[in-house]
Amino acid sequence: MKITIGEVAKVVGASNNLSDLEDIALNNIEFDSRLISKGDLFLPLKGVRDGHDFIDTAFENGAMITFSERDIPNHPYILVDDCLEAFQKLAKYYLEKLRVDVIAVTGSNGKTTTKDMIAAILETTYKTYKTQGNYNNEIGLPYTVCHMPDDTEKIVLEMGQDHFGDIHLLSTIAEPRISVVTLIGEAHLEFFGSREKIAEGKMQISDGMDSDGIVIVPGDPIINPYLPENQKVIRFGEGEELFVSKLEEEKESLKFKSNVLDQEIMLPITGKYNATNAMIAACVGKLLVVSDSDIKEALETITITGNRTEWKKASNGADILSDVYNANPTAMRLILETFSTIDKNENGRKIAVLADMKELGKDSKELHTQLITALNPEKIDHLIFYGKDIAELAQLASQMYPIGHVYYFKKDDGVDQYEEMEKHIQELLKSEDQILFKGSHSMYLDQIVDDLTK
């Protein structure tokens, strides 16, 4: 970071006198005392443990100064009412100081992949930084900002939404120049109650934008009441300003054209929804004056964050389609559609392992059950279900499939058949097979994927 203690104290409205330290430069800011290095600012956050309990450890590791919500002896500190709020103010100031263009991305599905695609395109032309991992909340976003290199010109920030108002907060911190909403799905429906409320929350991404900002959103009419009045709106989808054409889906790639670029793009990933994500990323590139050739090359050599529609090889040679980072009904339907359209290997079968989708609220069982229309015995040979809310879907599927082709493993009322499920998968999977894993991250399907690939 290019910042002094005096700057930080002024930005966050420190309550104590730091005149003797104001010209001292800080190296970085960390909320984990174990990651502190010499010259860093420590951020004690309140979680399972109060970060103030680790202030001594932070200074043992080299901290220069710490935020604090109370007077502390023996160490220099910046006194504030709320450490997290101070952190967010600091991130907002730091973006303004470095004059970095912010591209914000949210959505119920596809936001991480779209973020990766936008960053890859911008990296061809600008010093670019992006959200690392899943650092997309009220702590992760300011952390990303404060850790960007000093020469950053463009930063691509992913914005997550667990509760209403989350996106408003993140947008007002980041003040995006361009904002993207990839999809309005059912993620976190438990906390929102309806897709309409999810749409309203997602559209708060424009709250921190100036009047010359640009918002790229789907043609889904559910967002119409929440479209911003002060920014330019670009819509995508069939019949909209941006659209995909000539789409061809292969096992490990995707070929498409769109009206954004007058060139065919060959993506090295599957899932036809990724053609839309790539088109959105290309649009952002065009808006920021990246050349068509650079956009094409960036997309055709893209590497995306792991466990998002990723093909892997099992140790016995079987093909694994892993999409286990998160799940909602829209995302599960899309990946089942993709998996169903891929040609089978010679003498091989298709197996789908589907686990509970979390945070869907009171209609969770019904939303799981509605996925029966995405299951076709002629396309997917074996189904393995795991969880609680997915049980009724498993029962329906067993009526469609031959006996012995549908298996259900329970996770309810203190009974967890995870180990039995993994053993069954190990015994069922043959070298010529293709197997899909899809479920919420908390169902730990990724561990089975890891075991199969060892």
Coordinates of C-alpha atoms in Angstrom, one line a residue:
M1 CA 0.0 0.0 0.0
K2 CA 1.1 3.6 -0.7
I3 CA -0.3 5.2 2.4
T4 CA 0.9 6.7 5.7
I5 CA -0.5 6.4 9.3
G6 CA -1.5 10.1 9.1
E7 CA -3.6 9.4 5.9
V8 CA -5.3 6.4 7.5
A9 CA -6.1 8.3 10.7
K10 CA -7.7 11.2 8.8
V11 CA -9.7 8.9 6.5
V12 CA -11.2 6.9 9.3
G13 CA -11.7 9.8 11.7
A14 CA -9.3 8.5 14.4
S15 CA -10.3 9.6 17.9
N16 CA -6.7 9.7 19.3
N17 CA -3.7 11.9 18.5
L18 CA -1.2 10.3 16.1
S19 CA 0.8 13.4 15.1
D20 CA 4.1 11.7 16.1
L21 CA 3.4 8.9 13.7
E22 CA 1.6 10.5 10.8
D23 CA 4.5 10.4 8.3
I24 CA 5.3 6.7 8.8
A25 CA 4.5 4.6 5.7
L26 CA 2.6 1.4 6.1
N27 CA 3.3 -1.7 4.1
N28 CA 0.0 -3.6 4.2
I29 CA -3.1 -4.3 6.2
E30 CA -4.1 -7.8 7.6
F31 CA -6.9 -9.1 9.8
D32 CA -5.1 -12.4 10.5
S33 CA -2.3 -11.8 13.0
R34 CA -0.4 -14.8 11.6
L35 CA -0.1 -13.0 8.2
I36 CA 1.3 -9.8 9.7
S37 CA 4.7 -8.7 8.4
K38 CA 7.0 -5.9 9.5
G39 CA 5.4 -2.5 9.0
D40 CA 1.8 -3.7 8.6
L41 CA -1.4 -2.3 10.0
F42 CA -3.4 -4.9 12.0
L43 CA -7.2 -5.0 11.7
P44 CA -8.8 -6.7 14.7
L45 CA -12.3 -7.9 13.5
K46 CA -15.0 -9.4 15.7
G47 CA -15.9 -13.0 14.6
V48 CA -15.9 -16.2 16.5
R49 CA -13.0 -14.6 18.4
D50 CA -12.5 -10.9 19.0
G51 CA -9.5 -9.8 16.9
H52 CA -8.5 -7.5 19.7
D53 CA -7.3 -10.6 21.6
F54 CA -4.6 -11.0 19.0
I55 CA -3.1 -7.5 19.0
D56 CA -0.1 -8.6 21.0
T57 CA 0.6 -11.5 18.5
A58 CA 0.3 -9.0 15.6
F59 CA 3.0 -6.8 17.1
E60 CA 5.2 -9.8 17.9
N61 CA 5.0 -10.5 14.1
G62 CA 6.0 -7.0 13.2
A63 CA 2.9 -4.8 13.1
M64 CA 3.6 -1.1 13.0
I65 CA 0.2 -0.1 14.3
T66 CA -3.3 -1.5 14.9
F67 CA -6.9 -0.3 14.6
S68 CA -8.7 -0.6 17.9
E69 CA -12.1 0.1 19.3
R70 CA -10.7 0.7 22.8
D71 CA -7.7 2.2 24.4
I72 CA -4.8 -0.3 24.6
P73 CA -1.5 -0.1 26.5
N74 CA 2.0 -0.6 25.2
H75 CA 1.2 -0.4 21.4
P76 CA 0.5 2.4 18.9
Y77 CA -3.1 2.3 17.7
I78 CA -5.7 4.1 15.7
L79 CA -8.8 4.5 17.8
V80 CA -12.1 4.0 15.9
D81 CA -15.7 3.2 16.8
D82 CA -15.9 0.3 14.4
C83 CA -12.9 -1.5 12.9
L84 CA -14.8 -3.0 10.0
E85 CA -16.4 0.4 9.1
A86 CA -12.9 2.0 9.3
F87 CA -11.5 -0.7 7.0
Q88 CA -14.3 0.0 4.4
K89 CA -13.7 3.8 4.5
L90 CA -10.0 3.1 4.0
A91 CA -10.7 0.9 0.9
K92 CA -13.0 3.6 -0.6
Y93 CA -10.3 6.2 -0.1
Y94 CA -7.6 4.0 -1.5
L95 CA -9.5 3.5 -4.8
E96 CA -10.0 7.2 -5.1
K97 CA -6.3 7.9 -4.3
L98 CA -5.0 5.5 -7.0
R99 CA -7.7 6.6 -9.4
V100 CA -8.5 3.0 -10.4
D101 CA -11.4 2.1 -12.6
V102 CA -13.7 -0.4 -10.9
I103 CA -15.7 -3.0 -12.8
A104 CA -18.1 -4.7 -10.4
V105 CA -19.7 -8.1 -11.1
T106 CA -22.6 -9.8 -9.3
G107 CA -25.2 -12.5 -10.1
S108 CA -26.8 -15.7 -8.8
N109 CA -24.6 -17.7 -11.1
G110 CA -21.5 -17.1 -13.3
K111 CA -20.1 -14.0 -11.4
T112 CA -16.8 -15.6 -10.6
T113 CA -16.2 -16.9 -14.2
T114 CA -17.3 -13.6 -15.7
K115 CA -15.0 -11.8 -13.3
D116 CA -12.1 -14.0 -14.4
M117 CA -13.0 -13.4 -18.1
I118 CA -13.2 -9.6 -17.7
A119 CA -9.9 -9.5 -15.9
A120 CA -8.2 -11.7 -18.5
I121 CA -9.4 -9.3 -21.2
L122 CA -8.3 -6.2 -19.4
E123 CA -4.9 -7.6 -18.5
T124 CA -4.0 -7.5 -22.2
T125 CA -4.1 -3.7 -22.1
Y126 CA -4.0 -2.5 -18.5
K127 CA -2.5 -3.2 -15.2
T128 CA -5.3 -5.2 -13.8
Y129 CA -6.2 -6.8 -10.5
K130 CA -9.2 -8.9 -9.5
T131 CA -11.0 -10.4 -6.5
Q132 CA -9.0 -13.4 -5.3
G133 CA -10.9 -16.6 -4.4
N134 CA -14.3 -15.8 -2.8
Y135 CA -13.3 -12.5 -1.2
N136 CA -16.5 -10.8 -2.3
N137 CA -18.2 -9.7 0.9
E138 CA -18.0 -6.7 3.3
I139 CA -14.6 -7.8 4.4
G140 CA -13.2 -9.5 1.3
L141 CA -13.9 -6.6 -1.1
P142 CA -12.1 -3.9 0.9
Y143 CA -9.3 -6.5 1.5
T144 CA -9.0 -7.0 -2.2
V145 CA -8.8 -3.2 -2.8
C146 CA -6.2 -2.7 -0.1
H147 CA -4.0 -5.5 -1.5
M148 CA -4.0 -4.4 -5.1
P149 CA -0.6 -3.4 -6.6
D150 CA 0.2 0.3 -6.5
D151 CA 0.2 0.5 -10.3
T152 CA -3.2 -1.0 -10.8
E153 CA -5.3 0.8 -13.5
K154 CA -8.4 -1.5 -13.5
I155 CA -9.8 -3.7 -10.8
V156 CA -12.5 -6.3 -11.2
L157 CA -14.5 -6.8 -8.0
E158 CA -16.9 -9.6 -7.4
M159 CA -19.8 -8.7 -5.2
G160 CA -21.6 -11.4 -3.2
Q161 CA -25.1 -11.1 -1.7
D162 CA -26.2 -13.1 1.3
H163 CA -28.7 -10.6 2.7
F164 CA -30.6 -7.6 1.3
G165 CA -28.4 -4.5 1.3
D166 CA -25.0 -6.3 0.9
I167 CA -24.7 -5.1 -2.7
H168 CA -25.6 -1.5 -1.8
L169 CA -22.8 -1.4 0.8
L170 CA -20.2 -2.9 -1.6
S171 CA -21.2 -0.6 -4.5
T172 CA -20.9 2.5 -2.3
I173 CA -17.5 1.4 -1.2
A174 CA -16.3 0.6 -4.7
E175 CA -18.1 3.2 -6.8
P176 CA -17.9 1.2 -10.0
R177 CA -17.5 2.7 -13.5
I178 CA -19.1 -0.4 -15.1
S179 CA -21.3 -2.9 -13.3
V180 CA -22.5 -6.4 -14.4
V181 CA -25.3 -8.5 -13.2
T182 CA -25.0 -12.0 -14.8
L183 CA -28.2 -13.7 -13.7
I184 CA -31.1 -13.4 -11.3
G185 CA -31.6 -16.9 -9.8
E186 CA -32.6 -18.4 -6.5
A187 CA -29.4 -18.2 -4.5
H188 CA -30.0 -17.3 -0.8
L189 CA -33.8 -17.4 -1.4
E190 CA -34.1 -18.3 2.3
F191 CA -33.0 -14.8 3.3
F192 CA -34.9 -12.9 0.6
G193 CA -38.2 -14.6 0.2
S194 CA -38.6 -14.1 -3.5
R195 CA -36.7 -13.7 -6.8
E196 CA -38.1 -10.2 -6.9
K197 CA -36.3 -9.3 -3.7
I198 CA -33.1 -10.9 -5.0
A199 CA -33.4 -8.8 -8.2
E200 CA -33.9 -5.7 -6.2
G201 CA -30.8 -6.5 -4.1
K202 CA -28.6 -7.3 -7.1
M203 CA -29.6 -4.1 -8.9
Q204 CA -28.3 -2.1 -5.9
I205 CA -24.9 -2.6 -7.7
S206 CA -25.6 0.8 -9.4
D207 CA -26.1 2.7 -6.1
G208 CA -22.5 3.8 -5.9
M209 CA -22.1 4.7 -9.6
D210 CA -21.8 8.1 -11.1
S211 CA -24.2 9.3 -13.8
D212 CA -21.7 8.3 -16.5
G213 CA -21.6 4.7 -15.3
I214 CA -22.7 1.7 -17.4
V215 CA -24.8 -1.2 -16.1
I216 CA -24.9 -4.5 -18.1
V217 CA -27.9 -6.6 -17.1
P218 CA -30.0 -9.6 -18.4
G219 CA -33.2 -9.1 -20.3
D220 CA -35.1 -10.8 -17.5
P221 CA -38.2 -8.6 -16.9
I222 CA -38.0 -9.3 -13.2
I223 CA -35.4 -6.5 -12.9
N224 CA -37.4 -3.9 -14.8
P225 CA -38.7 -2.1 -11.7
Y226 CA -35.2 -1.8 -10.4
L227 CA -33.3 -0.5 -13.4
P228 CA -31.3 2.7 -12.6
E229 CA -32.4 6.0 -14.0
N230 CA -29.1 7.7 -13.9
Q231 CA -26.8 5.3 -15.7
K232 CA -26.7 3.8 -19.2
V233 CA -28.2 0.3 -19.3
I234 CA -27.1 -2.4 -21.7
R235 CA -29.2 -5.6 -21.7
F236 CA -28.3 -9.0 -23.0
G237 CA -30.2 -12.1 -24.0
E238 CA -32.4 -13.2 -26.9
G239 CA -33.9 -10.1 -28.5
E240 CA -31.8 -7.7 -26.5
E241 CA -28.9 -5.4 -27.4
L242 CA -26.3 -8.1 -26.8
F243 CA -26.9 -11.7 -27.9
V244 CA -25.1 -14.9 -28.6
S245 CA -25.4 -16.6 -32.0
K246 CA -24.1 -19.8 -33.7
L247 CA -23.4 -21.6 -30.5
E248 CA -21.8 -25.1 -30.7
E249 CA -21.1 -27.0 -27.4
E250 CA -18.4 -29.7 -27.2
K251 CA -17.3 -31.7 -24.2
E252 CA -14.4 -29.4 -23.2
S253 CA -15.0 -26.3 -25.3
L254 CA -17.6 -23.9 -26.6
K255 CA -17.7 -22.2 -30.0
F256 CA -19.9 -19.1 -30.5
K257 CA -20.3 -15.8 -32.1
S258 CA -22.0 -12.7 -30.7
N259 CA -22.8 -9.2 -32.0
V260 CA -20.1 -7.8 -29.7
L261 CA -17.3 -9.2 -31.8
D262 CA -17.3 -9.9 -35.5
Q263 CA -15.3 -13.0 -34.9
E264 CA -15.9 -16.6 -33.8
I265 CA -14.7 -17.4 -30.3
M266 CA -13.5 -20.8 -29.1
L267 CA -13.7 -21.0 -25.3
P268 CA -11.6 -23.8 -23.6
I269 CA -14.5 -24.5 -21.2
T270 CA -17.9 -26.0 -21.5
G271 CA -21.4 -24.9 -20.5
K272 CA -23.4 -22.8 -22.9
Y273 CA -24.1 -20.2 -20.3
N274 CA -20.3 -19.4 -20.4
A275 CA -20.8 -18.1 -23.9
T276 CA -23.1 -15.4 -22.4
N277 CA -20.5 -14.7 -19.7
A278 CA -17.8 -14.4 -22.3
M279 CA -20.0 -12.1 -24.4
I280 CA -20.5 -9.8 -21.3
A281 CA -16.7 -9.8 -20.7
A282 CA -16.1 -8.9 -24.3
C283 CA -18.6 -6.0 -24.0
V284 CA -16.7 -4.7 -21.0
G285 CA -13.4 -5.0 -23.0
K286 CA -14.9 -3.0 -25.9
L287 CA -16.2 -0.3 -23.6
L288 CA -12.7 0.1 -22.2
V289 CA -11.1 0.2 -25.6
V290 CA -9.4 -3.3 -25.7
S291 CA -8.8 -4.4 -29.2
D292 CA -10.9 -7.2 -30.8
S293 CA -7.8 -9.4 -31.3
D294 CA -6.8 -9.1 -27.6
I295 CA -10.3 -9.9 -26.5
K296 CA -10.4 -13.0 -28.6
E297 CA -7.0 -14.2 -27.5
A298 CA -7.8 -13.6 -23.8
L299 CA -11.0 -15.6 -24.0
E300 CA -9.6 -18.5 -26.0
T301 CA -6.8 -18.9 -23.4
I302 CA -8.8 -18.3 -20.3
T303 CA -8.2 -20.1 -17.0
I304 CA -11.1 -19.9 -14.6
T305 CA -11.3 -20.4 -10.8
G306 CA -11.5 -24.1 -9.9
N307 CA -14.6 -26.2 -9.3
R308 CA -16.7 -24.2 -11.6
T309 CA -17.7 -26.4 -14.6
E310 CA -14.3 -28.0 -14.7
W311 CA -13.3 -31.3 -16.4
K312 CA -11.0 -33.5 -14.5
K313 CA -9.7 -37.1 -14.8
A314 CA -10.3 -39.8 -12.3
S315 CA -7.4 -42.1 -11.4
N316 CA -9.2 -44.9 -13.3
G317 CA -9.5 -42.8 -16.4
A318 CA -13.2 -41.7 -16.1
D319 CA -14.1 -38.1 -17.0
I320 CA -15.3 -35.9 -14.1
L321 CA -17.3 -32.7 -14.6
S322 CA -16.9 -30.9 -11.3
D323 CA -19.2 -28.0 -10.5
V324 CA -19.3 -28.1 -6.8
Y325 CA -18.5 -24.6 -5.6
N326 CA -22.1 -23.6 -5.2
A327 CA -25.6 -24.5 -6.4
N328 CA -29.0 -23.1 -7.0
P329 CA -31.9 -24.5 -9.2
T330 CA -31.0 -22.3 -12.2
A331 CA -27.3 -23.4 -12.1
M332 CA -28.1 -27.0 -11.5
R333 CA -30.6 -27.1 -14.4
L334 CA -28.0 -25.5 -16.7
I335 CA -25.2 -27.9 -15.9
L336 CA -27.6 -30.9 -16.3
E337 CA -28.5 -29.5 -19.7
T338 CA -24.8 -29.2 -20.6
F339 CA -24.0 -32.7 -19.3
S340 CA -26.9 -34.2 -21.2
T341 CA -25.9 -32.8 -24.5
I342 CA -22.3 -34.1 -24.4
D343 CA -21.7 -37.3 -26.3
K344 CA -21.0 -40.4 -24.3
N345 CA -17.6 -42.1 -24.4
E346 CA -17.5 -45.3 -26.3
N347 CA -18.9 -48.1 -24.1
G348 CA -19.3 -45.5 -21.3
R349 CA -22.2 -44.3 -19.2
K350 CA -23.2 -40.9 -17.8
I351 CA -23.6 -40.6 -14.0
A352 CA -24.9 -37.5 -12.1
V353 CA -24.2 -37.0 -8.4
L354 CA -26.6 -34.3 -7.2
A355 CA -26.6 -32.9 -3.6
D356 CA -28.7 -30.5 -1.7
M357 CA -28.9 -26.8 -2.7
K358 CA -28.7 -24.7 0.4
E359 CA -30.5 -21.5 1.5
L360 CA -33.6 -21.9 -0.6
G361 CA -36.0 -21.2 2.2
K362 CA -39.5 -22.7 2.8
D363 CA -39.9 -23.8 -0.8
S364 CA -36.6 -25.7 -0.9
K365 CA -38.1 -29.2 -1.3
E366 CA -40.3 -28.0 -4.1
L367 CA -37.5 -26.2 -5.9
H368 CA -35.4 -29.4 -5.7
T369 CA -38.3 -31.5 -7.0
Q370 CA -38.9 -29.2 -10.0
L371 CA -35.6 -30.3 -11.4
I372 CA -37.2 -33.6 -12.4
T373 CA -37.8 -32.1 -15.9
A374 CA -34.0 -31.7 -16.3
L375 CA -33.4 -35.5 -15.8
N376 CA -33.7 -37.8 -18.9
P377 CA -32.9 -41.6 -18.6
E378 CA -31.9 -41.5 -22.3
K379 CA -29.2 -38.9 -21.6
I380 CA -28.1 -39.7 -18.0
D381 CA -27.8 -43.4 -17.1
H382 CA -27.4 -43.3 -13.3
L383 CA -28.4 -40.8 -10.7
I384 CA -27.0 -40.5 -7.2
F385 CA -28.7 -38.1 -4.7
Y386 CA -27.4 -36.9 -1.4
G387 CA -29.0 -34.7 1.2
K388 CA -32.3 -33.9 2.9
D389 CA -34.3 -31.6 0.6
I390 CA -33.4 -33.6 -2.5
A391 CA -35.1 -36.8 -1.2
E392 CA -38.4 -36.2 -3.0
L393 CA -36.5 -35.5 -6.3
A394 CA -34.8 -38.9 -5.8
Q395 CA -38.1 -40.6 -5.3
L396 CA -39.6 -39.1 -8.4
A397 CA -36.5 -40.0 -10.4
S398 CA -36.7 -43.6 -9.3
Q399 CA -40.1 -43.8 -10.9
M400 CA -38.6 -42.7 -14.3
Y401 CA -35.5 -44.8 -14.2
P402 CA -34.9 -48.6 -14.3
I403 CA -34.4 -50.3 -11.0
G404 CA -30.9 -50.0 -9.8
H405 CA -30.1 -46.8 -11.6
V406 CA -31.2 -44.3 -8.9
Y407 CA -29.6 -44.2 -5.5
Y408 CA -30.4 -41.9 -2.6
F409 CA -28.1 -41.3 0.4
K410 CA -29.4 -39.6 3.4
K411 CA -28.1 -36.6 5.4
D412 CA -30.8 -35.8 7.9
D413 CA -31.8 -36.4 11.6
G414 CA -28.3 -37.3 12.7
V415 CA -27.9 -39.8 9.8
D416 CA -25.1 -39.0 7.3
Q417 CA -24.5 -41.6 4.6
Y418 CA -21.7 -39.6 3.0
E419 CA -19.1 -42.5 3.3
E420 CA -21.6 -45.0 1.9
M421 CA -22.2 -42.7 -1.0
E422 CA -18.5 -42.3 -1.8
K423 CA -18.0 -46.1 -1.6
H424 CA -20.9 -46.6 -4.0
I425 CA -19.4 -44.1 -6.4
Q426 CA -16.0 -45.7 -6.3
E427 CA -17.6 -49.1 -7.1
L428 CA -19.9 -47.8 -9.8
L429 CA -17.5 -45.6 -11.8
K430 CA -15.8 -47.3 -14.7
S431 CA -12.9 -46.0 -16.8
E432 CA -15.2 -45.2 -19.8
D433 CA -17.8 -43.2 -17.8
Q434 CA -18.5 -39.5 -17.4
I435 CA -19.6 -38.3 -14.0
L436 CA -21.1 -35.0 -13.0
F437 CA -20.9 -33.6 -9.4
K438 CA -23.2 -30.7 -8.5
G439 CA -24.3 -29.4 -5.1
S440 CA -23.8 -26.7 -2.6
H441 CA -20.2 -26.4 -1.3
S442 CA -21.3 -27.3 2.2
M443 CA -22.2 -30.8 0.9
Y444 CA -18.5 -31.5 0.4
L445 CA -18.8 -33.2 -3.0
D446 CA -15.4 -31.6 -3.8
Q447 CA -13.8 -34.1 -1.4
I448 CA -15.1 -37.0 -3.4
V449 CA -13.8 -35.4 -6.6
D450 CA -10.4 -35.0 -5.0
D451 CA -10.4 -38.6 -3.8
L452 CA -11.3 -39.8 -7.3
T453 CA -8.5 -37.9 -8.9
K454 CA -5.8 -38.9 -6.5

